[in-house]
PDB file of C-alpha atoms in Angstrom:
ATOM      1  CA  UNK A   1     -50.940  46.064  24.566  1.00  0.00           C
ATOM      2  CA  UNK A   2     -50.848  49.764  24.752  1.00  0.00           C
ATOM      3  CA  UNK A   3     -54.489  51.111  24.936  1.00  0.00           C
ATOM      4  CA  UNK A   4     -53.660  55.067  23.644  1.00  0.00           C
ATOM      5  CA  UNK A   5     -52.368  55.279  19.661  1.00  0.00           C
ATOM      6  CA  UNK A   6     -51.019  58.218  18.005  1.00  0.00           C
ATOM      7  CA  UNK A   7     -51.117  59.196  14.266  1.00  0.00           C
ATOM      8  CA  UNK A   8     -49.536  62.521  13.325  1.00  0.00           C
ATOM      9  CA  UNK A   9     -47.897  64.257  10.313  1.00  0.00           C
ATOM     10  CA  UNK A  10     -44.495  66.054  10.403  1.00  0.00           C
ATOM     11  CA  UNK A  11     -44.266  68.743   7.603  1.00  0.00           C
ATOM     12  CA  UNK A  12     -40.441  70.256   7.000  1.00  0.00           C
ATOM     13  CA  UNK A  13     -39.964  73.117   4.704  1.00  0.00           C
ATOM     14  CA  UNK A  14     -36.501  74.449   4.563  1.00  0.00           C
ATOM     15  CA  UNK A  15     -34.637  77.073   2.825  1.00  0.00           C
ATOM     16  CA  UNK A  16     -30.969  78.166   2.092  1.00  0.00           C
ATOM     17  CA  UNK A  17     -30.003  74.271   1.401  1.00  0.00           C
ATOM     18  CA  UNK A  18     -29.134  73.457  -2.388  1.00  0.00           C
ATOM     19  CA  UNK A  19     -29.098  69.870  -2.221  1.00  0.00           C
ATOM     20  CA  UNK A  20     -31.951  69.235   0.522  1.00  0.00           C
ATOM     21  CA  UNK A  21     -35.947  68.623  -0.353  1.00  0.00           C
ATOM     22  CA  UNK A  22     -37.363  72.570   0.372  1.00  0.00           C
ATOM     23  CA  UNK A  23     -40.401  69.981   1.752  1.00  0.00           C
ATOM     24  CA  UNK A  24     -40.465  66.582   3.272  1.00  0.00           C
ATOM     25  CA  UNK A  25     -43.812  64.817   4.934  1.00  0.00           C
ATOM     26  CA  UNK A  26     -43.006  62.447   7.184  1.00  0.00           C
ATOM     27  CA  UNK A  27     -46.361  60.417   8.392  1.00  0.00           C
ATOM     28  CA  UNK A  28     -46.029  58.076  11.981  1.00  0.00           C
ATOM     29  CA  UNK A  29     -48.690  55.712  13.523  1.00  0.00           C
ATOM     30  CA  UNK A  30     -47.026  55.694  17.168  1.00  0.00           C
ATOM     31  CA  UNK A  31     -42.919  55.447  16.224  1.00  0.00           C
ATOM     32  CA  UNK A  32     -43.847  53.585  12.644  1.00  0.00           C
ATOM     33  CA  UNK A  33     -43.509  56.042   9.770  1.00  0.00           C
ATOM     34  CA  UNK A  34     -46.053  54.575   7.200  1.00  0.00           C
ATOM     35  CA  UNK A  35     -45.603  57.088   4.464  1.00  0.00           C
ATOM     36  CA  UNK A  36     -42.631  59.657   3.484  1.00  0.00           C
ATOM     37  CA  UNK A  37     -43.445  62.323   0.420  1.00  0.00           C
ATOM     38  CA  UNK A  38     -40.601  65.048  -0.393  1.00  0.00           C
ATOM     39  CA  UNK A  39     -40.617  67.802  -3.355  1.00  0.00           C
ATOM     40  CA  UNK A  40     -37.721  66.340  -5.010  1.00  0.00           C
ATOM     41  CA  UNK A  41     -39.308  63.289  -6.013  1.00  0.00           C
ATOM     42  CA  UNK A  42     -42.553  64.775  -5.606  1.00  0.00           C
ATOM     43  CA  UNK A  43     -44.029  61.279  -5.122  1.00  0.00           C
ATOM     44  CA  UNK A  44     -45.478  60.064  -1.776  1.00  0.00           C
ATOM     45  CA  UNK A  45     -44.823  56.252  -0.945  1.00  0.00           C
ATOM     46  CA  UNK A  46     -45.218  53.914   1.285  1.00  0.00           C
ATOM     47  CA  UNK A  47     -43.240  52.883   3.922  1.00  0.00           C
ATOM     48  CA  UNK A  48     -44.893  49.911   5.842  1.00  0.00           C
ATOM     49  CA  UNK A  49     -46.446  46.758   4.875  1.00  0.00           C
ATOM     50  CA  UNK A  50     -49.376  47.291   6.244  1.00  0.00           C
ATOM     51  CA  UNK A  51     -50.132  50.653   4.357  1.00  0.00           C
ATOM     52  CA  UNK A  52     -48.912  48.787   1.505  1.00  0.00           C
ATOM     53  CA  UNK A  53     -51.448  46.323   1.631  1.00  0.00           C
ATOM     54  CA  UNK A  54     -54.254  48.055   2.759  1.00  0.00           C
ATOM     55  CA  UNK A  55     -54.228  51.317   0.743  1.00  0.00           C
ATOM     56  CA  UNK A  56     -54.837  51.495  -2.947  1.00  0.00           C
ATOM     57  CA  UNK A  57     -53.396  53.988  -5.893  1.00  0.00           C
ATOM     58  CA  UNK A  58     -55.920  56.643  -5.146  1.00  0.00           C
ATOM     59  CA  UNK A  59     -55.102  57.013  -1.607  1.00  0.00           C
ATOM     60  CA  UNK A  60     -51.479  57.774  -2.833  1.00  0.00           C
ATOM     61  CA  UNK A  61     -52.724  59.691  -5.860  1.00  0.00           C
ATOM     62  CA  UNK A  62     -54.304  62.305  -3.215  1.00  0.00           C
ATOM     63  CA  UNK A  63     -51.679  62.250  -1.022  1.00  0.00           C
ATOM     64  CA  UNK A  64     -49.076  63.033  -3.698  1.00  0.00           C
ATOM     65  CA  UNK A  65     -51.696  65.773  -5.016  1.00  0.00           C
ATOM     66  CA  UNK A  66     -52.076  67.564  -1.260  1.00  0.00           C
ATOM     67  CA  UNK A  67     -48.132  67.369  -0.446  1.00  0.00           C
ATOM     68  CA  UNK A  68     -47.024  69.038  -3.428  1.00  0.00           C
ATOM     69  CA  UNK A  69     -50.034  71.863  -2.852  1.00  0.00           C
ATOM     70  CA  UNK A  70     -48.095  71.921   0.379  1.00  0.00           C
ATOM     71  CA  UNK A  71     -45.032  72.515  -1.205  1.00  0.00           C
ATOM     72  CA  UNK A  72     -45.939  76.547  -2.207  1.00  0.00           C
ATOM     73  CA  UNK A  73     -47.447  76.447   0.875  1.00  0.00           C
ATOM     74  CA  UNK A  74     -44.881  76.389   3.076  1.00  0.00           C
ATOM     75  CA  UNK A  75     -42.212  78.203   0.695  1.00  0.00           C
ATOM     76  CA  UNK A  76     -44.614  81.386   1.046  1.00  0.00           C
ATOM     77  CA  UNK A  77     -44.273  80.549   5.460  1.00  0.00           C
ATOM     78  CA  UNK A  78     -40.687  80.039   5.029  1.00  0.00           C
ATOM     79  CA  UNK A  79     -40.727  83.446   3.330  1.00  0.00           C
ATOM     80  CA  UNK A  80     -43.521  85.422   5.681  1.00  0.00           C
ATOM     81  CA  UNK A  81     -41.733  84.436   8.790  1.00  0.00           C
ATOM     82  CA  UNK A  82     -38.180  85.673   7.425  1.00  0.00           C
ATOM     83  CA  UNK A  83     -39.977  89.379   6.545  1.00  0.00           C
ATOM     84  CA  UNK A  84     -41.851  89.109   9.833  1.00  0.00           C
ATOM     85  CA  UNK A  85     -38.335  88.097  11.610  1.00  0.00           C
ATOM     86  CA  UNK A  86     -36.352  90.640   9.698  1.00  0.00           C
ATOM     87  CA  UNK A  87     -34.447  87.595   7.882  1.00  0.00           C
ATOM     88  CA  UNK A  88     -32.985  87.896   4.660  1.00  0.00           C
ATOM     89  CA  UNK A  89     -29.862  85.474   4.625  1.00  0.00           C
ATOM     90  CA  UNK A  90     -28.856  81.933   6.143  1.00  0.00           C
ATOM     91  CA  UNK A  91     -31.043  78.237   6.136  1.00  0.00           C
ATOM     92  CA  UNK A  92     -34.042  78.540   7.967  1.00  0.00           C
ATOM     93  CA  UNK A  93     -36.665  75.753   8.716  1.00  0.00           C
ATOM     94  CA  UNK A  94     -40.383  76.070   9.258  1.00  0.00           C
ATOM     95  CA  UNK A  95     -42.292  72.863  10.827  1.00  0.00           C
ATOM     96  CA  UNK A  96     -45.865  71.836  11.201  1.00  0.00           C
ATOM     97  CA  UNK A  97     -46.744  69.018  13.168  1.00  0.00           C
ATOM     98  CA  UNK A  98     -50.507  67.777  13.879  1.00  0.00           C
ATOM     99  CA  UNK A  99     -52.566  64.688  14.730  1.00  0.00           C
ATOM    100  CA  UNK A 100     -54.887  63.085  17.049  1.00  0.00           C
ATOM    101  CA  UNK A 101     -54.127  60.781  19.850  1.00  0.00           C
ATOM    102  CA  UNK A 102     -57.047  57.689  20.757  1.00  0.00           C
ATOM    103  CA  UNK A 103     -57.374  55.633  23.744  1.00  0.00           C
ATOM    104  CA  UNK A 104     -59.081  52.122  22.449  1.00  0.00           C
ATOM    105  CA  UNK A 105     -60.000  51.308  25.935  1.00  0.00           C
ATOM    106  CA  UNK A 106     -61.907  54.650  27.186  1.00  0.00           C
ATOM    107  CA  UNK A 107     -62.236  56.092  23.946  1.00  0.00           C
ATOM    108  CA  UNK A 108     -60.950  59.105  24.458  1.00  0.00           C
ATOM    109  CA  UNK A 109     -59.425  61.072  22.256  1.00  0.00           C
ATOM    110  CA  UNK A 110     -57.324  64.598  21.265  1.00  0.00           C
ATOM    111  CA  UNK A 111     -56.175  66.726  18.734  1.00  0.00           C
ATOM    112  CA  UNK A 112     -52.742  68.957  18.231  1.00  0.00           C
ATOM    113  CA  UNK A 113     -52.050  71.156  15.323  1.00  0.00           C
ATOM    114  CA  UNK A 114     -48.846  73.522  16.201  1.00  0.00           C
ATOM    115  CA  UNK A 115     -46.107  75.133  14.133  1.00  0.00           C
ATOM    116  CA  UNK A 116     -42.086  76.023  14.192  1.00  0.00           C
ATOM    117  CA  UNK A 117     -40.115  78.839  12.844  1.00  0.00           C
ATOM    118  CA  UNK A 118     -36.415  77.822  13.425  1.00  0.00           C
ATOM    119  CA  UNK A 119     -36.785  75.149  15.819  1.00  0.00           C
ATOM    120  CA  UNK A 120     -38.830  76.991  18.371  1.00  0.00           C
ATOM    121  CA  UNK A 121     -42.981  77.526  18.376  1.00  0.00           C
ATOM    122  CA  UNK A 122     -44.472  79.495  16.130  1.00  0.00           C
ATOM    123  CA  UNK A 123     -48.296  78.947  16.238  1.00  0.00           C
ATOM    124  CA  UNK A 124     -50.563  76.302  17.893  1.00  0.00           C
ATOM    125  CA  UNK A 125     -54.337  75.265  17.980  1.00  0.00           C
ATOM    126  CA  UNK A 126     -55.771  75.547  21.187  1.00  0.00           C
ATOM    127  CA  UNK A 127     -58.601  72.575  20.475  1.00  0.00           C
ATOM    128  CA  UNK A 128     -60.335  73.401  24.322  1.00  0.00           C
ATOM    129  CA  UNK A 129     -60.791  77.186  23.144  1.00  0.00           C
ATOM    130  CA  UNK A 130     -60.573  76.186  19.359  1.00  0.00           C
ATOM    131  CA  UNK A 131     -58.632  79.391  18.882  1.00  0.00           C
ATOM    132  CA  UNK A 132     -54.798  79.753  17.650  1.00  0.00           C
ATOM    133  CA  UNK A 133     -52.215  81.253  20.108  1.00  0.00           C
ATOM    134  CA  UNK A 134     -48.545  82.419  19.308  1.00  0.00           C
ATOM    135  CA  UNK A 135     -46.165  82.172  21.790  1.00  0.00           C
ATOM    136  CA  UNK A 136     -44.020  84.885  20.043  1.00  0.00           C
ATOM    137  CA  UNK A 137     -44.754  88.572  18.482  1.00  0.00           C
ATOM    138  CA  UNK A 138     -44.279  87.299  14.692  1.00  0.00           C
ATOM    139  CA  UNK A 139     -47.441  84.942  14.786  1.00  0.00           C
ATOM    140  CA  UNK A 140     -49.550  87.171  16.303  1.00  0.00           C
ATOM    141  CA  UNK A 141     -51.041  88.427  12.767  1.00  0.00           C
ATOM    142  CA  UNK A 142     -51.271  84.455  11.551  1.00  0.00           C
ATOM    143  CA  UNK A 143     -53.066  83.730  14.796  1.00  0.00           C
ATOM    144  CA  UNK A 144     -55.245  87.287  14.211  1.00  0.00           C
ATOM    145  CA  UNK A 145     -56.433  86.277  10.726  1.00  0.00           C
ATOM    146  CA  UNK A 146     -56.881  82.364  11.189  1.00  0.00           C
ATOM    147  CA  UNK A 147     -59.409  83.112  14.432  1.00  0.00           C
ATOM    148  CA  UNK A 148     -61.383  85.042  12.354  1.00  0.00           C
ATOM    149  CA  UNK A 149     -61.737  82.809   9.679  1.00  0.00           C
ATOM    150  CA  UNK A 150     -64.578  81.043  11.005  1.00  0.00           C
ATOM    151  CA  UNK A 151     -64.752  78.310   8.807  1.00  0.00           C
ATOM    152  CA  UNK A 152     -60.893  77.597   9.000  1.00  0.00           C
ATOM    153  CA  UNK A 153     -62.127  77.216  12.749  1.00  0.00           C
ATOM    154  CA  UNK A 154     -64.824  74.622  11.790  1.00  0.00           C
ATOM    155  CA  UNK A 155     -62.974  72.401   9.789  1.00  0.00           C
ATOM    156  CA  UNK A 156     -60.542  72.275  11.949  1.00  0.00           C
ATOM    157  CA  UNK A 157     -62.661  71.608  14.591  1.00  0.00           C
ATOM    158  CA  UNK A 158     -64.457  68.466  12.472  1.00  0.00           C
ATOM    159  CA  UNK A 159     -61.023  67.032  11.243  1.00  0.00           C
ATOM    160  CA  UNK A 160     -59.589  66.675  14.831  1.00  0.00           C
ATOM    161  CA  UNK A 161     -62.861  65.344  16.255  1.00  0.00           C
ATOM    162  CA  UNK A 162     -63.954  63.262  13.293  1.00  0.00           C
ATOM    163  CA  UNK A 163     -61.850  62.577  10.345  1.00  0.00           C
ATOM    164  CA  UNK A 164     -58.218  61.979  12.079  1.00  0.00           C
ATOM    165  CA  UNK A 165     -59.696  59.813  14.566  1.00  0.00           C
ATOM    166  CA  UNK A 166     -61.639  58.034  11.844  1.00  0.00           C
ATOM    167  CA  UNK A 167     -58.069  57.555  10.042  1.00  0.00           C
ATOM    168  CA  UNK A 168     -56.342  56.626  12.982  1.00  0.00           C
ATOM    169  CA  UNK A 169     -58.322  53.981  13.883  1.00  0.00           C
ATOM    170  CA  UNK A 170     -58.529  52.193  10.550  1.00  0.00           C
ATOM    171  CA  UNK A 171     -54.814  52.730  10.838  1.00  0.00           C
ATOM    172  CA  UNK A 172     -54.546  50.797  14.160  1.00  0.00           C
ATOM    173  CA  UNK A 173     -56.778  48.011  12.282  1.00  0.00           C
ATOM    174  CA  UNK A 174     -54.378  47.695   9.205  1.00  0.00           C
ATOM    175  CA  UNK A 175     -51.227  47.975  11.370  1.00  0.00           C
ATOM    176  CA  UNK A 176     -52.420  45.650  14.381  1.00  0.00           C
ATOM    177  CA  UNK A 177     -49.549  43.038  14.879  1.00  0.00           C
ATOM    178  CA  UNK A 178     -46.789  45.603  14.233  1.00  0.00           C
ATOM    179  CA  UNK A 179     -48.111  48.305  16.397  1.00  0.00           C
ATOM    180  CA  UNK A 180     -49.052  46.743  19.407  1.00  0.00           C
ATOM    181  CA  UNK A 181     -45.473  45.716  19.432  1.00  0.00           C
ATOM    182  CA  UNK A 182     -44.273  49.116  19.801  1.00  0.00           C
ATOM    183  CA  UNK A 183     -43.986  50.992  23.134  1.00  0.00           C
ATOM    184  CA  UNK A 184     -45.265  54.774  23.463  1.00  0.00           C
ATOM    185  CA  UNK A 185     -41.933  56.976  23.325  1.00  0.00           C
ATOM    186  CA  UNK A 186     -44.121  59.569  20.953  1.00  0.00           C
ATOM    187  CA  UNK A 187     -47.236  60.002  22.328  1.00  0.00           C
ATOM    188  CA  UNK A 188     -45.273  60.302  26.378  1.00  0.00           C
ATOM    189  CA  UNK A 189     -42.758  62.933  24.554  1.00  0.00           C
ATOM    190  CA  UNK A 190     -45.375  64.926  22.436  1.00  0.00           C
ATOM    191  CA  UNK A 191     -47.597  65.131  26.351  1.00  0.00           C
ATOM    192  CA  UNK A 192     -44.725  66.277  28.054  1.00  0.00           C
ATOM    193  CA  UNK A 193     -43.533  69.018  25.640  1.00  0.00           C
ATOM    194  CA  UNK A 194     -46.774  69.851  24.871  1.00  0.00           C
ATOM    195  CA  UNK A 195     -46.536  73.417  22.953  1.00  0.00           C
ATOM    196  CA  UNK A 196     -43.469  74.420  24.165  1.00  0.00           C
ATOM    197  CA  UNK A 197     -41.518  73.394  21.131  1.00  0.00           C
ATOM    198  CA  UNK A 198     -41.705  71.683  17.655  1.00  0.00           C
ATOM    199  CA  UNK A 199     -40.232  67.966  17.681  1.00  0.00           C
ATOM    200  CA  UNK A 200     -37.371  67.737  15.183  1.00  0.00           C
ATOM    201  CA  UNK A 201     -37.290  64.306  14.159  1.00  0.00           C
ATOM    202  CA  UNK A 202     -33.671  63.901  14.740  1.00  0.00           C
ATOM    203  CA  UNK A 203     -33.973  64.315  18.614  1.00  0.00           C
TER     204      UNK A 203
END
């Protein structure tokens, strides 16, 4: 039994590809993806029994709702970071990944948010300082803007203390036999490379 769970969200906008989804969601409970959404079939599903059985329509009703809001969302990043980048040409990607991690024995428990503009980092939430750092020149007006915004600030600051926990954990309780089966190849790799670069999910 592994004592610390993670629950994240990978978010993959890309541009310059005909055929590919400008927008997949990808959403993991340590290495189990329990739901996939993409802006082709603009439909998020299941992907796990245990979400399956434990979820109703609504739940997938607002999840479908938020992921295609995402969609414009992250076709106007895609297209911010090119002018900021001076991009005009070529297939470019822009990531966000964010979750919490809980420890069922200690009850610890902590929050990442952090973005990717071509593979490398982009913008992340400092949840000690609760203030967003770039680690390159292009963010620095995202970062700028989004510290001021007090109440972006807040809710952040509720959702990673509160309400991803709060999902989490029902998660653990819905996925119990299946996840305590798994090891913690995630959570170990998102500690190590903390910040330092956005997780494709191919490596």
């Amino acid at each position: 039994h592994f004592s610390v769970f993670l629950f994240l969200y990978f978010y993959t906008a890309v541009s310059g590809i005909s055929d590919f989804p400008e927008l997949t969601v990808v959403g993991l409970v340590d290495e189990e993806q329990f739901m996939y959404f993409d802006s082709n079939t603009k439909k998020a599903v299941p992907k796990t029994e245990w979400i399956r059985q434990n979820v109703g329509a609504d739940y997938w009703d607002t999840q479908t709702q938020t992921d295609i809001g995402q969609h414009q969302n992250f076709k106007n990043n895609i297209q911010v970071a090119k002018q900021r980048f001076n991009q005009t040409t070529g297939v470019h990607t822009f990531q966000l990944m964010y979750g919490c991690e809980w420890d069922d024995q200690t009850g610890a428990t902590s929050g990442f948010r952090q973005y990717g503009y071509d593979g490398e980092g982009f913008l992340f939430l400092d949840l000690k300082e609760m203030r967003y750092i770039s680690p390159v020149q292009q963010g620095f007006p995202t970062a700028q803007k989004w510290n001021n915004n007090r109440v972006l600030i807040e809710t952040d600051k509720q959702y990673f203390s509160t309400e991803c926990i709060e999902w989490l954990q029902k998660y653990v309780q819905y996925g119990k036999s299946s996840l305590q089966k798994t090891g913690q190849i995630l959570s170990i790799f998102y500690t190590r490379n903390h910040c330092k670069k956005i997780v494709f999910l191919s490596e």
